[in-house]
Amino acid sequence: MKAFVVYCHPSENSFTKSMCDAFVKGVEDSGNEIIMSDLYKMDFKSDMTEEEYLRDANYRNTPDVSDDVRVEQEKINSADAIVFIYPVFWTEAPAKLVGWFDRVWSYGFAYGEKTMKVLDKAMILCSAGNPIKRLEEFGLLDSMKRVMLGDRLFGRARQMEFIVFDNTSRENELREKNWDMNIQRAYETGKGLFS
Ligand SMILES: Cc1cc2nc3c(=O)[nH]c(=O)nc-3n(C[C@H](O)[C@H](O)[C@H](O)COP(=O)(O)O)c2cc1C
C-alpha cells in the first residue's frame, strides 16, 4: 500500500519534523510505501492566480490545471492513503498548506465532476503548542476537526483520523519531557496506518 504524506513546516529544527520522520519510518517498517510532498522544500506556490480563481469559481474544467497542481493530483490518485503533517498555526494549518488545498482541490478534481479517487484512509497529524484541554475548552479543536474532516476531506476518504500532539511549544517543559513518548507514538501510528 502507498501513503502520500503532505508535510508542511518551515523549519527542520522542529518537533513536527521529528514526528514526520518517525511516522514515515513506521509506515516503511510495516512494509508499505511513502511518497511525500514537503511543501516548504518544494517552495509550493500557495496563492491562486486570478485565472485559477475564475476557473474554480465558475465551475469550469478549463484551462487545464498548472503542472505543479497536476503533479500533486497524480500523487493523490496513485496513493491508498493521504496523511497531512503540520504544526497548528492560529487554529489552522500553516498558510502554505491552506493554499495547497485552494489550488490542488480544484474544480473537476476534488469537486464537481470529480476525478479524485476515494482514498482508503486520510489522517491528520498535527502538533499544537497548547494543551489539548485548552483547545477543547474553547471549541478550537472541534473547529480544526470540522474544517479538515468535515469540509476538506469530507467524502474523499473512507476512514478519517485527526491526531493532535499537544504541549509542544518551545516554552512548555512538557515538550522535552514527552518528546520520546510522542515520537514513539508517531512511529506506531505510521506502523499501524494500513492495519
Ligand atoms: C505562527 C504560529 C502560530 C501558532 N498558533 C498556534 C495555535 O493556534 N494553537 C496552538 O496550540 N499552537 C500554536 N502554535 C504553536 C505551534 O503549533 C508549535 O510551534 C508546534 O506545535 C510545535 O513546534 P515545532 O514543530 O515548531 O517544534 C503556533 C506557532 C506559531 C509559530
mmCIF file of C-alpha atoms and ligand atoms in Angstrom:
data_model
loop_
_atom_site.group_PDB
_atom_site.id
_atom_site.type_symbol
_atom_site.label_atom_id
_atom_site.label_comp_id
_atom_site.label_asym_id
_atom_site.label_seq_id
_atom_site.Cartn_x
_atom_site.Cartn_y
_atom_site.Cartn_z
ATOM 1 C CA MET A 1 0.000 0.000 0.000
ATOM 2 C CA LYS A 2 1.100 3.559 -0.587
ATOM 3 C CA ALA A 3 0.714 6.635 1.634
ATOM 4 C CA PHE A 4 1.036 10.162 0.307
ATOM 5 C CA VAL A 5 2.417 12.445 3.046
ATOM 6 C CA VAL A 6 1.820 16.174 2.667
ATOM 7 C CA TYR A 7 4.268 17.722 5.109
ATOM 8 C CA CYS A 8 4.323 21.432 5.888
ATOM 9 C CA HIS A 9 6.712 23.090 8.352
ATOM 10 C CA PRO A 10 9.129 25.981 7.690
ATOM 11 C CA SER A 11 11.999 24.531 9.768
ATOM 12 C CA GLU A 12 13.871 21.229 10.001
ATOM 13 C CA ASN A 13 14.659 22.164 13.596
ATOM 14 C CA SER A 14 11.234 21.273 14.902
ATOM 15 C CA PHE A 15 9.237 18.707 16.785
ATOM 16 C CA THR A 16 6.981 18.391 13.751
ATOM 17 C CA LYS A 17 9.908 17.292 11.532
ATOM 18 C CA SER A 18 10.928 14.603 14.052
ATOM 19 C CA MET A 19 7.319 13.460 14.292
ATOM 20 C CA CYS A 20 7.091 13.275 10.491
ATOM 21 C CA ASP A 21 10.332 11.259 10.219
ATOM 22 C CA ALA A 22 9.136 8.789 12.878
ATOM 23 C CA PHE A 23 5.772 8.370 11.174
ATOM 24 C CA VAL A 24 7.418 7.763 7.780
ATOM 25 C CA LYS A 25 9.786 5.188 9.312
ATOM 26 C CA GLY A 26 6.802 3.398 10.873
ATOM 27 C CA VAL A 27 4.999 3.195 7.524
ATOM 28 C CA GLU A 28 8.142 1.892 5.797
ATOM 29 C CA ASP A 29 8.899 -0.627 8.584
ATOM 30 C CA SER A 30 5.396 -2.049 8.113
ATOM 31 C CA GLY A 31 6.321 -2.864 4.506
ATOM 32 C CA ASN A 32 4.398 -0.008 2.932
ATOM 33 C CA GLU A 33 5.498 2.787 0.634
ATOM 34 C CA ILE A 34 5.683 6.562 1.110
ATOM 35 C CA ILE A 35 5.513 9.369 -1.386
ATOM 36 C CA MET A 36 5.990 12.854 0.012
ATOM 37 C CA SER A 37 5.381 16.491 -0.721
ATOM 38 C CA ASP A 38 7.471 18.709 1.560
ATOM 39 C CA LEU A 39 5.701 21.960 0.750
ATOM 40 C CA TYR A 40 8.335 24.420 2.033
ATOM 41 C CA LYS A 41 11.231 22.476 0.469
ATOM 42 C CA MET A 42 9.373 22.385 -2.833
ATOM 43 C CA ASP A 43 8.567 26.076 -2.438
ATOM 44 C CA PHE A 44 4.999 25.134 -3.322
ATOM 45 C CA LYS A 45 3.144 28.195 -4.583
ATOM 46 C CA SER A 46 0.118 28.621 -2.364
ATOM 47 C CA ASP A 47 -1.531 31.703 -3.908
ATOM 48 C CA MET A 48 -4.154 31.153 -6.570
ATOM 49 C CA THR A 49 -3.734 33.134 -9.761
ATOM 50 C CA GLU A 50 -6.724 35.096 -10.998
ATOM 51 C CA GLU A 51 -7.033 32.565 -13.826
ATOM 52 C CA GLU A 52 -7.171 29.686 -11.339
ATOM 53 C CA TYR A 53 -9.704 31.535 -9.225
ATOM 54 C CA LEU A 54 -12.014 32.230 -12.181
ATOM 55 C CA ARG A 55 -11.733 28.613 -13.370
ATOM 56 C CA ASP A 56 -12.775 27.203 -9.986
ATOM 57 C CA ALA A 57 -15.282 29.912 -9.092
ATOM 58 C CA ASN A 58 -17.113 29.434 -12.399
ATOM 59 C CA TYR A 59 -17.144 25.625 -12.090
ATOM 60 C CA ARG A 60 -15.103 25.175 -15.257
ATOM 61 C CA ASN A 61 -12.681 22.429 -16.249
ATOM 62 C CA THR A 62 -10.719 24.807 -18.439
ATOM 63 C CA PRO A 63 -7.993 25.903 -18.660
ATOM 64 C CA ASP A 64 -6.094 22.795 -17.551
ATOM 65 C CA VAL A 65 -4.596 22.972 -14.062
ATOM 66 C CA SER A 66 -0.953 24.017 -13.946
ATOM 67 C CA ASP A 67 1.832 21.429 -13.852
ATOM 68 C CA ASP A 68 2.648 21.770 -10.130
ATOM 69 C CA VAL A 69 -1.033 21.173 -9.256
ATOM 70 C CA ARG A 70 -1.329 18.232 -11.674
ATOM 71 C CA VAL A 71 1.709 16.537 -10.080
ATOM 72 C CA GLU A 72 0.039 16.763 -6.651
ATOM 73 C CA GLN A 73 -3.242 15.409 -8.022
ATOM 74 C CA GLU A 74 -1.422 12.481 -9.649
ATOM 75 C CA LYS A 75 0.289 11.695 -6.344
ATOM 76 C CA ILE A 76 -3.133 11.566 -4.650
ATOM 77 C CA ASN A 77 -4.619 9.271 -7.281
ATOM 78 C CA SER A 78 -1.627 6.929 -7.080
ATOM 79 C CA ALA A 79 -1.950 6.537 -3.282
ATOM 80 C CA ASP A 80 -4.146 4.491 -0.950
ATOM 81 C CA ALA A 81 -3.953 6.966 1.934
ATOM 82 C CA ILE A 82 -3.222 10.644 2.402
ATOM 83 C CA VAL A 83 -1.573 11.994 5.554
ATOM 84 C CA PHE A 84 -1.189 15.666 6.470
ATOM 85 C CA ILE A 85 1.574 16.549 8.936
ATOM 86 C CA TYR A 86 1.864 20.137 10.174
ATOM 87 C CA PRO A 87 2.038 22.451 13.191
ATOM 88 C CA VAL A 88 -1.130 24.275 14.205
ATOM 89 C CA PHE A 89 -0.830 27.969 13.337
ATOM 90 C CA TRP A 90 -3.664 30.142 14.647
ATOM 91 C CA THR A 91 -6.031 27.175 14.919
ATOM 92 C CA GLU A 92 -5.411 26.247 11.273
ATOM 93 C CA ALA A 93 -2.841 24.589 9.106
ATOM 94 C CA PRO A 94 0.065 26.837 8.008
ATOM 95 C CA ALA A 95 -0.991 29.184 5.194
ATOM 96 C CA LYS A 96 1.097 27.240 2.668
ATOM 97 C CA LEU A 97 -0.951 24.101 3.295
ATOM 98 C CA VAL A 98 -4.226 26.037 3.236
ATOM 99 C CA GLY A 99 -3.111 27.373 -0.167
ATOM 100 C CA TRP A 100 -2.247 23.828 -1.276
ATOM 101 C CA PHE A 101 -5.926 22.961 -0.725
ATOM 102 C CA ASP A 102 -7.060 26.119 -2.552
ATOM 103 C CA ARG A 103 -5.130 25.059 -5.647
ATOM 104 C CA VAL A 104 -4.956 21.237 -5.576
ATOM 105 C CA TRP A 105 -8.606 20.705 -4.579
ATOM 106 C CA SER A 106 -9.595 22.134 -7.960
ATOM 107 C CA TYR A 107 -12.908 22.007 -9.800
ATOM 108 C CA GLY A 108 -13.111 18.771 -11.795
ATOM 109 C CA PHE A 109 -10.728 17.069 -9.379
ATOM 110 C CA ALA A 110 -11.976 17.435 -5.794
ATOM 111 C CA TYR A 111 -15.459 18.785 -6.543
ATOM 112 C CA GLY A 112 -17.870 18.965 -9.453
ATOM 113 C CA GLU A 113 -17.303 16.045 -11.833
ATOM 114 C CA LYS A 114 -14.587 14.621 -9.590
ATOM 115 C CA THR A 115 -11.585 12.740 -10.914
ATOM 116 C CA MET A 116 -10.088 12.384 -7.444
ATOM 117 C CA LYS A 117 -10.230 8.819 -6.182
ATOM 118 C CA VAL A 118 -11.887 7.991 -2.874
ATOM 119 C CA LEU A 119 -8.917 7.116 -0.674
ATOM 120 C CA ASP A 120 -8.957 4.249 1.812
ATOM 121 C CA LYS A 121 -7.704 6.472 4.591
ATOM 122 C CA ALA A 122 -6.975 10.092 5.459
ATOM 123 C CA MET A 123 -5.028 11.047 8.549
ATOM 124 C CA ILE A 124 -4.010 14.330 10.115
ATOM 125 C CA LEU A 125 -1.049 14.504 12.491
ATOM 126 C CA CYS A 126 -0.673 17.992 13.884
ATOM 127 C CA SER A 127 1.404 19.474 16.663
ATOM 128 C CA ALA A 128 -0.125 22.113 18.924
ATOM 129 C CA GLY A 129 1.571 24.345 21.454
ATOM 130 C CA ASN A 130 -1.463 24.388 23.716
ATOM 131 C CA PRO A 131 -2.629 21.575 25.994
ATOM 132 C CA ILE A 132 -5.496 19.610 24.451
ATOM 133 C CA LYS A 133 -7.734 20.691 27.363
ATOM 134 C CA ARG A 134 -7.426 24.323 26.397
ATOM 135 C CA LEU A 135 -8.105 23.520 22.741
ATOM 136 C CA GLU A 136 -11.237 21.633 23.821
ATOM 137 C CA GLU A 137 -12.446 24.272 26.289
ATOM 138 C CA PHE A 138 -12.677 26.965 23.656
ATOM 139 C CA GLY A 139 -14.033 24.727 20.883
ATOM 140 C CA LEU A 140 -10.809 25.233 18.930
ATOM 141 C CA LEU A 141 -10.099 21.516 18.496
ATOM 142 C CA ASP A 142 -13.623 20.989 17.246
ATOM 143 C CA SER A 143 -13.199 23.838 14.801
ATOM 144 C CA MET A 144 -9.926 22.380 13.395
ATOM 145 C CA LYS A 145 -11.530 18.948 13.032
ATOM 146 C CA ARG A 146 -14.635 20.319 11.331
ATOM 147 C CA VAL A 147 -12.630 22.210 8.731
ATOM 148 C CA MET A 148 -10.240 19.342 7.925
ATOM 149 C CA LEU A 149 -12.579 16.360 8.237
ATOM 150 C CA GLY A 150 -15.987 17.903 7.622
ATOM 151 C CA ASP A 151 -15.002 20.066 4.680
ATOM 152 C CA ARG A 152 -11.628 19.401 3.037
ATOM 153 C CA LEU A 153 -11.624 15.610 3.429
ATOM 154 C CA PHE A 154 -15.368 15.027 3.572
ATOM 155 C CA GLY A 155 -16.388 12.087 1.327
ATOM 156 C CA ARG A 156 -12.873 11.856 -0.097
ATOM 157 C CA ALA A 157 -11.665 9.041 2.173
ATOM 158 C CA ARG A 158 -13.422 6.037 3.680
ATOM 159 C CA GLN A 159 -11.750 6.388 7.076
ATOM 160 C CA MET A 160 -10.515 9.582 8.675
ATOM 161 C CA GLU A 161 -8.472 10.269 11.782
ATOM 162 C CA PHE A 162 -7.333 13.529 13.405
ATOM 163 C CA ILE A 163 -4.444 13.209 15.869
ATOM 164 C CA VAL A 164 -3.039 16.074 17.947
ATOM 165 C CA PHE A 165 0.365 16.099 19.657
ATOM 166 C CA ASP A 166 -0.218 18.779 22.273
ATOM 167 C CA ASN A 167 2.033 20.758 24.669
ATOM 168 C CA THR A 168 4.764 21.027 22.021
ATOM 169 C CA SER A 169 5.594 24.733 22.138
ATOM 170 C CA ARG A 170 9.182 25.567 22.997
ATOM 171 C CA GLU A 171 8.488 27.254 26.336
ATOM 172 C CA ASN A 172 6.444 24.290 27.579
ATOM 173 C CA GLU A 173 8.503 21.912 29.750
ATOM 174 C CA LEU A 174 6.315 19.023 28.587
ATOM 175 C CA ARG A 175 7.756 19.387 25.067
ATOM 176 C CA GLU A 176 11.070 17.814 26.125
ATOM 177 C CA LYS A 177 9.558 15.583 28.796
ATOM 178 C CA ASN A 178 7.103 13.945 26.357
ATOM 179 C CA TRP A 179 9.396 14.065 23.301
ATOM 180 C CA ASP A 180 10.406 10.381 23.160
ATOM 181 C CA MET A 181 6.904 9.188 24.028
ATOM 182 C CA ASN A 182 5.405 11.355 21.280
ATOM 183 C CA ILE A 183 7.976 10.238 18.713
ATOM 184 C CA GLN A 184 7.245 6.619 19.591
ATOM 185 C CA ARG A 185 3.525 7.337 19.229
ATOM 186 C CA ALA A 186 4.133 8.832 15.769
ATOM 187 C CA TYR A 187 6.176 5.757 14.788
ATOM 188 C CA GLU A 188 3.472 3.335 15.992
ATOM 189 C CA THR A 189 0.821 5.383 14.189
ATOM 190 C CA GLY A 190 2.814 5.009 10.966
ATOM 191 C CA LYS A 191 3.268 1.308 11.548
ATOM 192 C CA GLY A 192 -0.466 0.842 12.060
ATOM 193 C CA LEU A 193 -1.624 3.075 9.206
ATOM 194 C CA PHE A 194 -2.724 0.220 6.969
ATOM 195 C CA SER A 195 -3.577 -2.396 9.614
HETATM 196 C C1 LIG B 1 2.660 31.481 13.951
HETATM 197 C C2 LIG B 1 2.336 30.435 14.982
HETATM 198 C C3 LIG B 1 1.015 30.222 15.367
HETATM 199 C C4 LIG B 1 0.700 29.244 16.300
HETATM 200 N N1 LIG B 1 -0.608 29.050 16.628
HETATM 201 C C5 LIG B 1 -0.936 28.068 17.497
HETATM 202 C C6 LIG B 1 -2.305 27.837 17.818
HETATM 203 O O1 LIG B 1 -3.219 28.469 17.327
HETATM 204 N N2 LIG B 1 -2.574 26.847 18.703
HETATM 205 C C7 LIG B 1 -1.596 26.071 19.274
HETATM 206 O O2 LIG B 1 -1.915 25.183 20.058
HETATM 207 N N3 LIG B 1 -0.287 26.280 18.974
HETATM 208 C C8 LIG B 1 0.067 27.257 18.106
HETATM 209 N N4 LIG B 1 1.388 27.468 17.764
HETATM 210 C C9 LIG B 1 2.419 26.566 18.319
HETATM 211 C C10 LIG B 1 2.855 25.568 17.269
HETATM 212 O O3 LIG B 1 1.803 24.718 16.955
HETATM 213 C C11 LIG B 1 4.120 24.853 17.796
HETATM 214 O O4 LIG B 1 5.178 25.638 17.363
HETATM 215 C C12 LIG B 1 4.253 23.457 17.290
HETATM 216 O O5 LIG B 1 3.200 22.743 17.849
HETATM 217 C C13 LIG B 1 5.468 22.641 17.734
HETATM 218 O O6 LIG B 1 6.624 23.208 17.452
HETATM 219 P P1 LIG B 1 7.665 22.804 16.320
HETATM 220 O O7 LIG B 1 7.170 21.654 15.498
HETATM 221 O O8 LIG B 1 7.763 24.057 15.513
HETATM 222 O O9 LIG B 1 8.921 22.474 17.089
HETATM 223 C C14 LIG B 1 1.735 28.463 16.867
HETATM 224 C C15 LIG B 1 3.069 28.698 16.481
HETATM 225 C C16 LIG B 1 3.381 29.665 15.569
HETATM 226 C C17 LIG B 1 4.810 29.877 15.188
#
